[in-house]
PDB file of C-alpha atoms in Angstrom:
ATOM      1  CA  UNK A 273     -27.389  -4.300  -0.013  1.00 44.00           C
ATOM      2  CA  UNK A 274     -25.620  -2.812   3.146  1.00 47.00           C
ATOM      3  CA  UNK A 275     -22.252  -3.804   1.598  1.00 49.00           C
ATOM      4  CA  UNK A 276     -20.077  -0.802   1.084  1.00 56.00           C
ATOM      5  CA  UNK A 277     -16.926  -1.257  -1.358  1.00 57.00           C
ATOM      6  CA  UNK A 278     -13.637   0.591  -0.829  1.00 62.00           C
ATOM      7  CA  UNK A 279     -11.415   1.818  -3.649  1.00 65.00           C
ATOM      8  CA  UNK A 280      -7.909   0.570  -3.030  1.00 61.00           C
ATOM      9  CA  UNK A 281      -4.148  -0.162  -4.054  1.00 61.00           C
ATOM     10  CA  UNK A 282      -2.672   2.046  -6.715  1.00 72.00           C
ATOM     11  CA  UNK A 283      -4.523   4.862  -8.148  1.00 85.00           C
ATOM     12  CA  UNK A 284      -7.202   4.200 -11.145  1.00 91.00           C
ATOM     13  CA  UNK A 285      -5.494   4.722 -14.262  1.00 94.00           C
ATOM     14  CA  UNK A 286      -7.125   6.117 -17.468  1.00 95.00           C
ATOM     15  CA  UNK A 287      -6.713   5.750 -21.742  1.00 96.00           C
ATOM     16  CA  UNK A 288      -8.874   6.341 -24.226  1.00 95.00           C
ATOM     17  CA  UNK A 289     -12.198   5.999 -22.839  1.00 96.00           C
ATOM     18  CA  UNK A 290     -11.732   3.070 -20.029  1.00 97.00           C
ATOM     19  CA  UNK A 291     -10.876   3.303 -16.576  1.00 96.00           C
ATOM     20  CA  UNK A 292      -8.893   0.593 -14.075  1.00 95.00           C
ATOM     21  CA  UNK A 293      -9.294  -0.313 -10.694  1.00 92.00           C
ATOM     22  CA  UNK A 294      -8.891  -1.822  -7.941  1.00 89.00           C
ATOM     23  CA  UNK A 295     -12.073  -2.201  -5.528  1.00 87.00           C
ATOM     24  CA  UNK A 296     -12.791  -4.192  -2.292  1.00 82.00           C
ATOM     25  CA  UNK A 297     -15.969  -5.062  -0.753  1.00 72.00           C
ATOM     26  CA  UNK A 298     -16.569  -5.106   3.174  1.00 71.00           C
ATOM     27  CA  UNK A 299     -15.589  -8.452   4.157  1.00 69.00           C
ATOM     28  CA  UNK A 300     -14.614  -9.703   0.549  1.00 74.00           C
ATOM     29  CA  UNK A 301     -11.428 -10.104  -1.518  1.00 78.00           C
ATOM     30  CA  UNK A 302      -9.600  -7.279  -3.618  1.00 81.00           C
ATOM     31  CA  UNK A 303     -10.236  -7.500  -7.224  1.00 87.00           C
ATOM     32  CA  UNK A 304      -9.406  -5.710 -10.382  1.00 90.00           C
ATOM     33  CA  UNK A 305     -11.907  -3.805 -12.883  1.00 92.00           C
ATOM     34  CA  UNK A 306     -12.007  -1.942 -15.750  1.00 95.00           C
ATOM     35  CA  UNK A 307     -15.167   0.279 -16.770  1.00 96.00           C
ATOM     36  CA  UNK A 308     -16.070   1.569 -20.272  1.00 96.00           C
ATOM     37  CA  UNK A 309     -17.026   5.158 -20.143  1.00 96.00           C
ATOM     38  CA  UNK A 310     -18.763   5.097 -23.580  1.00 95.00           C
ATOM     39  CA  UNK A 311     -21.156   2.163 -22.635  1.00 95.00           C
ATOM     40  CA  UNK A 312     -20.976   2.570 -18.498  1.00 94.00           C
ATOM     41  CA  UNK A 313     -20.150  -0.987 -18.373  1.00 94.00           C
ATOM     42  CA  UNK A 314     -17.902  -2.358 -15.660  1.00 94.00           C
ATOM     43  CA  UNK A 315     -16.143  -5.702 -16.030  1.00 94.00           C
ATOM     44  CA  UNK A 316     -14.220  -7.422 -13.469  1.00 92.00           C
ATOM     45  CA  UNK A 317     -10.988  -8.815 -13.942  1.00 91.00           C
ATOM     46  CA  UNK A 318      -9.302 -10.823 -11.641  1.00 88.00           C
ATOM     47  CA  UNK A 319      -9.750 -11.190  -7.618  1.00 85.00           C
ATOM     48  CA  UNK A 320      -6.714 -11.699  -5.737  1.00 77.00           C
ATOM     49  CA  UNK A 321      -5.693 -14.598  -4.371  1.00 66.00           C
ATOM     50  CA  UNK A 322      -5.616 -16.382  -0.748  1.00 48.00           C
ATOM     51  CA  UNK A 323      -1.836 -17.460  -1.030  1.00 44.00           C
ATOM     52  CA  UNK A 324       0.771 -14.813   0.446  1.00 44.00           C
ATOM     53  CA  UNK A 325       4.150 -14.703  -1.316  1.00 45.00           C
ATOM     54  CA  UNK A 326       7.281 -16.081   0.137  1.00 44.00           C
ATOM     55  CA  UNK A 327       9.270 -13.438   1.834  1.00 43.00           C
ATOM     56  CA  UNK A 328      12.432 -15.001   3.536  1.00 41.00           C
ATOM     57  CA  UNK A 329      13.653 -11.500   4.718  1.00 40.00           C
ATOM     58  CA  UNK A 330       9.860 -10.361   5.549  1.00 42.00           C
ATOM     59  CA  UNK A 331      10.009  -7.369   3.424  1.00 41.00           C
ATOM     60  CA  UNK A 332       6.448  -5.820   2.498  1.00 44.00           C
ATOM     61  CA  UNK A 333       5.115  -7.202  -0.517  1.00 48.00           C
ATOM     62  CA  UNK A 334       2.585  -4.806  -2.616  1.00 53.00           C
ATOM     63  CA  UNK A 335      -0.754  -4.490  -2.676  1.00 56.00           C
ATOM     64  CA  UNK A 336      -2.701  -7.812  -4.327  1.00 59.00           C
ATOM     65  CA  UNK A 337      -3.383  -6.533  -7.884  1.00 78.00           C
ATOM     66  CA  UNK A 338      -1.722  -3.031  -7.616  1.00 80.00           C
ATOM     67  CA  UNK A 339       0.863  -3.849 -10.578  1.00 86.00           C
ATOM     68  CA  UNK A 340      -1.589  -2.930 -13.432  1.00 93.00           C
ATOM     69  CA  UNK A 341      -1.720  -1.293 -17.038  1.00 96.00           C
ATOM     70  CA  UNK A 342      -4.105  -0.414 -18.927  1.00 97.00           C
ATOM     71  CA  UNK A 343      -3.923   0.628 -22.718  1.00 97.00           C
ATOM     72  CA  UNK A 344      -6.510   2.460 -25.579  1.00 97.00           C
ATOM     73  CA  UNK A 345      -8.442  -0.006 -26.716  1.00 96.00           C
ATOM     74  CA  UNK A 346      -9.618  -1.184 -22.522  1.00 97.00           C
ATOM     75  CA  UNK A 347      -6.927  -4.277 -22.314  1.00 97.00           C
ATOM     76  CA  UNK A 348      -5.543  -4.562 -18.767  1.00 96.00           C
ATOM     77  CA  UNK A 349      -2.012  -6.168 -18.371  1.00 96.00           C
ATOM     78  CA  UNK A 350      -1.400  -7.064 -14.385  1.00 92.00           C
ATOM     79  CA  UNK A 351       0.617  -9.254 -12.164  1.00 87.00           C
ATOM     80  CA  UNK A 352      -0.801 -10.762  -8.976  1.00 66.00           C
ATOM     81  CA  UNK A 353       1.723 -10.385  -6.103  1.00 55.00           C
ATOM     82  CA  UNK A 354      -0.286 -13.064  -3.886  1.00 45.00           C
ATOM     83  CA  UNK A 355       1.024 -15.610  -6.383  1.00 43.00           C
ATOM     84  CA  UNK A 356       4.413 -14.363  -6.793  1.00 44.00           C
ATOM     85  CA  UNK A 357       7.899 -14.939  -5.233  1.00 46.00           C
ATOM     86  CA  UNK A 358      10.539 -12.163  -4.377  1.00 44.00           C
ATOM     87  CA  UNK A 359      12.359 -10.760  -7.469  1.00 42.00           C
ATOM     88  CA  UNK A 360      15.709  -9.473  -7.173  1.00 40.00           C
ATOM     89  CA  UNK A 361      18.233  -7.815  -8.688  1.00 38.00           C
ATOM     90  CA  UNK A 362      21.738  -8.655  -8.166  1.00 37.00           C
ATOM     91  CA  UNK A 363      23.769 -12.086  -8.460  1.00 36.00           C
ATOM     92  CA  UNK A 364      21.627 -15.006  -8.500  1.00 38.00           C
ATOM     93  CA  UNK A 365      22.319 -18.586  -7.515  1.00 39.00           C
ATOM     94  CA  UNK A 366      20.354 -22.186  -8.131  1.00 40.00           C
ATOM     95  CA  UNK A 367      19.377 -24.569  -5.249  1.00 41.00           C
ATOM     96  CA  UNK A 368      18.290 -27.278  -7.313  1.00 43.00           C
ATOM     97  CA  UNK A 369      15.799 -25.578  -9.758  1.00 44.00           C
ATOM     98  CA  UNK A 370      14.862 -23.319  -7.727  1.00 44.00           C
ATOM     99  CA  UNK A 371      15.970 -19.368  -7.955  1.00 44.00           C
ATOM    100  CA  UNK A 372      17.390 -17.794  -5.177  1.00 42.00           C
ATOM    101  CA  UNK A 373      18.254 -14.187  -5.145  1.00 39.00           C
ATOM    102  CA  UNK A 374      21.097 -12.669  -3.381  1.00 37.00           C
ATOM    103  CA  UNK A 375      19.502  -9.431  -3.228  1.00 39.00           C
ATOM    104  CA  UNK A 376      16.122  -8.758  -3.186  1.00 38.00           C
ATOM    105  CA  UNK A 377      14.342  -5.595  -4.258  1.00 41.00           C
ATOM    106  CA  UNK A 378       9.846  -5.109  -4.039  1.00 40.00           C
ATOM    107  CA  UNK A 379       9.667  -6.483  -7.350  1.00 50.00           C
ATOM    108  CA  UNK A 380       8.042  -9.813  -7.519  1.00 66.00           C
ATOM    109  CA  UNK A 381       7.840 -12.526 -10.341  1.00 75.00           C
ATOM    110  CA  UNK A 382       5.179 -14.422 -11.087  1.00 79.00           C
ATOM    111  CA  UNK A 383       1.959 -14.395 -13.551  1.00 87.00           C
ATOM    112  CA  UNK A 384       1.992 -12.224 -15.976  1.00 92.00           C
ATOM    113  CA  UNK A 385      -2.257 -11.735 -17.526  1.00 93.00           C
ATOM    114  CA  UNK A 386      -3.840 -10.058 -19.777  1.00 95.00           C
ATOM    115  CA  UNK A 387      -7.408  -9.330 -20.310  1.00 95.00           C
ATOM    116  CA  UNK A 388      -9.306  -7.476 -23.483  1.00 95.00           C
ATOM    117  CA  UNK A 389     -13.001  -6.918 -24.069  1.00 94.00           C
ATOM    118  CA  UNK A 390     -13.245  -9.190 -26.777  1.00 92.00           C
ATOM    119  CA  UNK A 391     -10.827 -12.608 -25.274  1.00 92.00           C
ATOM    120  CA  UNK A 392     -11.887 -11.884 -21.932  1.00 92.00           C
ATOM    121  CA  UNK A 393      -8.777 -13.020 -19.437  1.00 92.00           C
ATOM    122  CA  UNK A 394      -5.321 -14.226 -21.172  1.00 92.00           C
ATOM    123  CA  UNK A 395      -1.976 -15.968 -19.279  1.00 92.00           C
ATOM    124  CA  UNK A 396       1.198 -14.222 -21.124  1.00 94.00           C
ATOM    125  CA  UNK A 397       3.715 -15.887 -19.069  1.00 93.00           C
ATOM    126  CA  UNK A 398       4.448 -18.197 -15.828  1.00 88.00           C
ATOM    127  CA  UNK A 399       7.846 -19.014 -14.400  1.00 85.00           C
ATOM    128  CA  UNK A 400       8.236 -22.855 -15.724  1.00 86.00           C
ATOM    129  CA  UNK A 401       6.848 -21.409 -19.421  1.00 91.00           C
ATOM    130  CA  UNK A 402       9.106 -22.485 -22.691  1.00 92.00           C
ATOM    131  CA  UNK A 403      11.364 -19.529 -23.210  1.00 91.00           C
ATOM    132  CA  UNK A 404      11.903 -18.305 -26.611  1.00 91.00           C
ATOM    133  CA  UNK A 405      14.870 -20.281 -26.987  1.00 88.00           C
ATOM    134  CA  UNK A 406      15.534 -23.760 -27.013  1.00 86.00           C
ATOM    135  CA  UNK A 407      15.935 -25.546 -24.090  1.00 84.00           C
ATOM    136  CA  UNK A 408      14.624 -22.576 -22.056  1.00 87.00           C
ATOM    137  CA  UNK A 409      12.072 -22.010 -19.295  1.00 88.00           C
ATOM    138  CA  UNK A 410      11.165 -18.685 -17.627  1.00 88.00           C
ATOM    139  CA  UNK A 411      12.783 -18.655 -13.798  1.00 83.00           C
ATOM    140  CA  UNK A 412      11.366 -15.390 -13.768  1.00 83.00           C
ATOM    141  CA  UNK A 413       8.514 -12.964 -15.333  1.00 88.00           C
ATOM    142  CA  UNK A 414       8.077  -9.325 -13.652  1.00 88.00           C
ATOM    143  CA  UNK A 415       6.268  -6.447 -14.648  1.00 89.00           C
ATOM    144  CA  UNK A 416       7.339  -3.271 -12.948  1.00 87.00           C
ATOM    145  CA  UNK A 417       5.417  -1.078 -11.790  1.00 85.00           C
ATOM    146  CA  UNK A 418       5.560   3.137 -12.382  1.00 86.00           C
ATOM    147  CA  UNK A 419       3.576   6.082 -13.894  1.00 88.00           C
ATOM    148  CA  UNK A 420       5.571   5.210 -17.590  1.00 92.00           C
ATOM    149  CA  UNK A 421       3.618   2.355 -19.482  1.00 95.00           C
ATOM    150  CA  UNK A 422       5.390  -0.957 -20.606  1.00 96.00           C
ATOM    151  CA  UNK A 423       1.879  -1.810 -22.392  1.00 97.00           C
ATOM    152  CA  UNK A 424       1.125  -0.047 -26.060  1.00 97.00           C
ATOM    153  CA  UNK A 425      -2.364   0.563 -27.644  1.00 96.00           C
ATOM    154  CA  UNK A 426      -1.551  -2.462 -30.118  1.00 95.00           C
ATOM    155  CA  UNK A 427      -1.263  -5.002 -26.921  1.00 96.00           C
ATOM    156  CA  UNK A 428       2.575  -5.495 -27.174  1.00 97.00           C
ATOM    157  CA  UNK A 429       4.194  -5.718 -23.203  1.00 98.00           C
ATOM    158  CA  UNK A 430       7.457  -5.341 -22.272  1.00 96.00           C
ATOM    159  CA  UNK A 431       8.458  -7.071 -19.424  1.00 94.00           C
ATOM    160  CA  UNK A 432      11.947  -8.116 -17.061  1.00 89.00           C
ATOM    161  CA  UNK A 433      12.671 -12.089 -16.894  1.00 88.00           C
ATOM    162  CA  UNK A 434      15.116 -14.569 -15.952  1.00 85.00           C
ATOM    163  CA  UNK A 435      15.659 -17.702 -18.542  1.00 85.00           C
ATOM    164  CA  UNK A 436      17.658 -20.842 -17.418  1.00 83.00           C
ATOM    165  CA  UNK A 437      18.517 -22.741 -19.595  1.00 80.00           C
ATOM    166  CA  UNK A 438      19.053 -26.893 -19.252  1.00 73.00           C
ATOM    167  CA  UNK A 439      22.259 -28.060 -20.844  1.00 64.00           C
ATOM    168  CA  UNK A 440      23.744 -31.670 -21.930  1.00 59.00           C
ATOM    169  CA  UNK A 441      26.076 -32.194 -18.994  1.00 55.00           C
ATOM    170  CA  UNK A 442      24.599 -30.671 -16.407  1.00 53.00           C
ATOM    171  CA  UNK A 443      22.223 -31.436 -13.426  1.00 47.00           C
ATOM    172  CA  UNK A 444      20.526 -28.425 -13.325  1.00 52.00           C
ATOM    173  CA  UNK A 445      19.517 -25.421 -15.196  1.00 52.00           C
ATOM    174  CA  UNK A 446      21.648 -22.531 -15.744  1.00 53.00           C
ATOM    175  CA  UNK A 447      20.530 -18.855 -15.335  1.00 53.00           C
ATOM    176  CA  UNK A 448      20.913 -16.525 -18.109  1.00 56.00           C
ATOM    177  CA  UNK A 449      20.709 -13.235 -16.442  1.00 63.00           C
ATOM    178  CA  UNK A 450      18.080  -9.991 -16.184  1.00 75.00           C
ATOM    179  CA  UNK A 451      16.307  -9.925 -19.808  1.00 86.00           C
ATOM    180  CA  UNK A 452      13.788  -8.394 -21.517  1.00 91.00           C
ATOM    181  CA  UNK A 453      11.294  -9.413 -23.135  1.00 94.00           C
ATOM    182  CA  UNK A 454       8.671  -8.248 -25.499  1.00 96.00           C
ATOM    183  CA  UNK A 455       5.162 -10.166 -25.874  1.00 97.00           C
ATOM    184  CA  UNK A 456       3.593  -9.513 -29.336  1.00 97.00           C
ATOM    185  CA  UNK A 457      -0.692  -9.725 -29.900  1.00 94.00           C
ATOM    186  CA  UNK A 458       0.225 -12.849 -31.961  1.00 94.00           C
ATOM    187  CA  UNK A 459       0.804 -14.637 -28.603  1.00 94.00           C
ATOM    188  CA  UNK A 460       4.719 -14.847 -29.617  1.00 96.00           C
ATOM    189  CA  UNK A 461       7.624 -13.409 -26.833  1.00 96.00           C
ATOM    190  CA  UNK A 462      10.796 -12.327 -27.931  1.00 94.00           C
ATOM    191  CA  UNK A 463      14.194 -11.174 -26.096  1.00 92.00           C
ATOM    192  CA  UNK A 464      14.887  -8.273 -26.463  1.00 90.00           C
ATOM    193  CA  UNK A 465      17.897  -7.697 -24.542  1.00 82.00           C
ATOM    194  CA  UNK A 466      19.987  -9.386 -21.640  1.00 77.00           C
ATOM    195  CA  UNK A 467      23.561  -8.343 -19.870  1.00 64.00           C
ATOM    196  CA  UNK A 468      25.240 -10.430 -22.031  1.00 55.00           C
ATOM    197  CA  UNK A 469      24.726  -8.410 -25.489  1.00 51.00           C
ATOM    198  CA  UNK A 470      26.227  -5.470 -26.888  1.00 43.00           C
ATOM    199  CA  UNK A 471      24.665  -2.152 -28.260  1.00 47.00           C
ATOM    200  CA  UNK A 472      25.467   1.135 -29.163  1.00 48.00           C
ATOM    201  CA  UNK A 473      27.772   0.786 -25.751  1.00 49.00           C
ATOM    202  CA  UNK A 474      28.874  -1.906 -23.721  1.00 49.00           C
ATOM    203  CA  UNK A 475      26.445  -3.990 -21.511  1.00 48.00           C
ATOM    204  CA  UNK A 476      28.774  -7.017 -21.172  1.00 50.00           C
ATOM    205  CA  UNK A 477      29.318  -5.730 -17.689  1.00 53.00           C
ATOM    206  CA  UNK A 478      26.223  -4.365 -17.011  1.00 59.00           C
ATOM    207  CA  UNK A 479      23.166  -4.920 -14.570  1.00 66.00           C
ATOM    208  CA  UNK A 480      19.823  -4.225 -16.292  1.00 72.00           C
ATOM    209  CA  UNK A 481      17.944  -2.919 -13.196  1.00 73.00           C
ATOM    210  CA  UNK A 482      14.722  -4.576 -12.491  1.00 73.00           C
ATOM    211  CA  UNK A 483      12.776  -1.224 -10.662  1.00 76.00           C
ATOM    212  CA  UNK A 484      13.500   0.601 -13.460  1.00 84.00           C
ATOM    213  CA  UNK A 485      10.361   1.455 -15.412  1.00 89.00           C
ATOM    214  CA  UNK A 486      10.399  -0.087 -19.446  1.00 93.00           C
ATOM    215  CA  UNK A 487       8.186   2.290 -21.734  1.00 95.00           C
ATOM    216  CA  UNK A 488       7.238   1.000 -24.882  1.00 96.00           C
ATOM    217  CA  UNK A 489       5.775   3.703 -27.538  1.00 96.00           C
ATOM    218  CA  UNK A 490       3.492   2.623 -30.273  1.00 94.00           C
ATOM    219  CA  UNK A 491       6.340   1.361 -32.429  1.00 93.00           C
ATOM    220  CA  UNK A 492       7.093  -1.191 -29.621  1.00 94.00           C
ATOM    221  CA  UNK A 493      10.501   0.523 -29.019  1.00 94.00           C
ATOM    222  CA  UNK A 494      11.283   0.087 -25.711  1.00 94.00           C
ATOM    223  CA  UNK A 495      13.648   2.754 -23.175  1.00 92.00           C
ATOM    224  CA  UNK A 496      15.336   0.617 -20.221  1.00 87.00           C
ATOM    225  CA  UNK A 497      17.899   1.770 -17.779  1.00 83.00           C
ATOM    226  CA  UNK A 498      21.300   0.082 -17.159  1.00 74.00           C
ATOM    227  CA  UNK A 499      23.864   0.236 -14.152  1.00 72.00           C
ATOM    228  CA  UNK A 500      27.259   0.196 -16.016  1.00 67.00           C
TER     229      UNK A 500
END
């Protein structure tokens, strides 16, 4: 064949004895890979999609299948930006059911996949999912992207999300604030924090920033950054 492919988007990232990618044939689509240095087999992923993301300010949106991690035992966590919206951090506001941002960052919400050697490709979470709580959906679902790894060798993710919730009373849902949550191999997604909660100091106040990187260690303890 006189088809050449191009590595691109983020760098390849490495654990244990896999590799991720992103590759690009001349004329063809983006897609995502991850090959198995012990057996020199390649599997692809995902392929991005043809849909752009709405962008009412016209900021750049990443890379198509850039946002990507990749853990021990060859599982690939990722977010599609082609099928995303604009996440934002600051105050937020409800036209209808729909999420609009006063402030937007490069994060985007979306999809949130997973795919293993042995299950092949996974959905965690979509905006429009049951939340964890009664009377919940997801508004928002974001993975962000940054050298420190929100996805542990025992397939638990940590991710930022937005929750509204839909109240007796009320003609609309209501929007909880930044979260995060954890999803567990069992297929089950907890909170783990939001603005609203109090720890060792107080975050009643606080704005849990959504470009901040959340590192999970084997334990599934997770590190986040506040603005207080």
């Amino acid at each position: 064949s006189d088809a050449r492919v191009s590595l691109m988007g983020s760098q390849p990232k490495s654990a244990g004895h896999f590799v991720a990618f992103t590759a690009q044939r001349s004329g063809g689509q983006r897609s995502l890979f991850v090959s198995d240095l012990s057996s020199r087999a390649t599997s692809k992923i995902a392929t991005e999609s043809n849909a752009s993301p709405p962008n009412p300010f016209g900021l750049a949106s990443p890379p198509a299948l850039s946002n990507y991690f990749l853990n021990e035992n060859g599982q690939v966590a990722f977010q599609d930006s082609t099928s995303s919206i604009q996440f934002g951090s600051g105050s937020i506001n409800f036209v209808g059911t729909s999420p609009f941002w006063s402030a937007y960052t490069s994060q985007l919400c979306g999809t949130i996949s997973m795919w293993s050697p042995s299950a092949g490709l996974t959905k965690i979470v979509s905006p429009g999912d049951s939340g964890p709580f009664s009377g919940s959906t997801f508004a928002c679902a974001s993975l962000i992207p940054g050298p420190l790894s929100p996805f542990n060798r025992s397939g638990q993710l940590a991710f930022f999300g937005i929750l509204q919730f839909t109240t007796s009373g009320t003609s609309q849902p209501l929007p909880s604030g930044n979260a995060i949550f954890l999803y567990s191999p069992d297929g089950t997604i907890s909170q783990l924090l939001t603005t609203s909660q109090y720890t060792s100091f107080d975050l009643s106040s606080a704005i849990l920033v959504p470009t901040i990187p959340l590192p999970i260690n084997s334990a599934g303890q997770v590190a986040f950054g506040a603005q207080i």
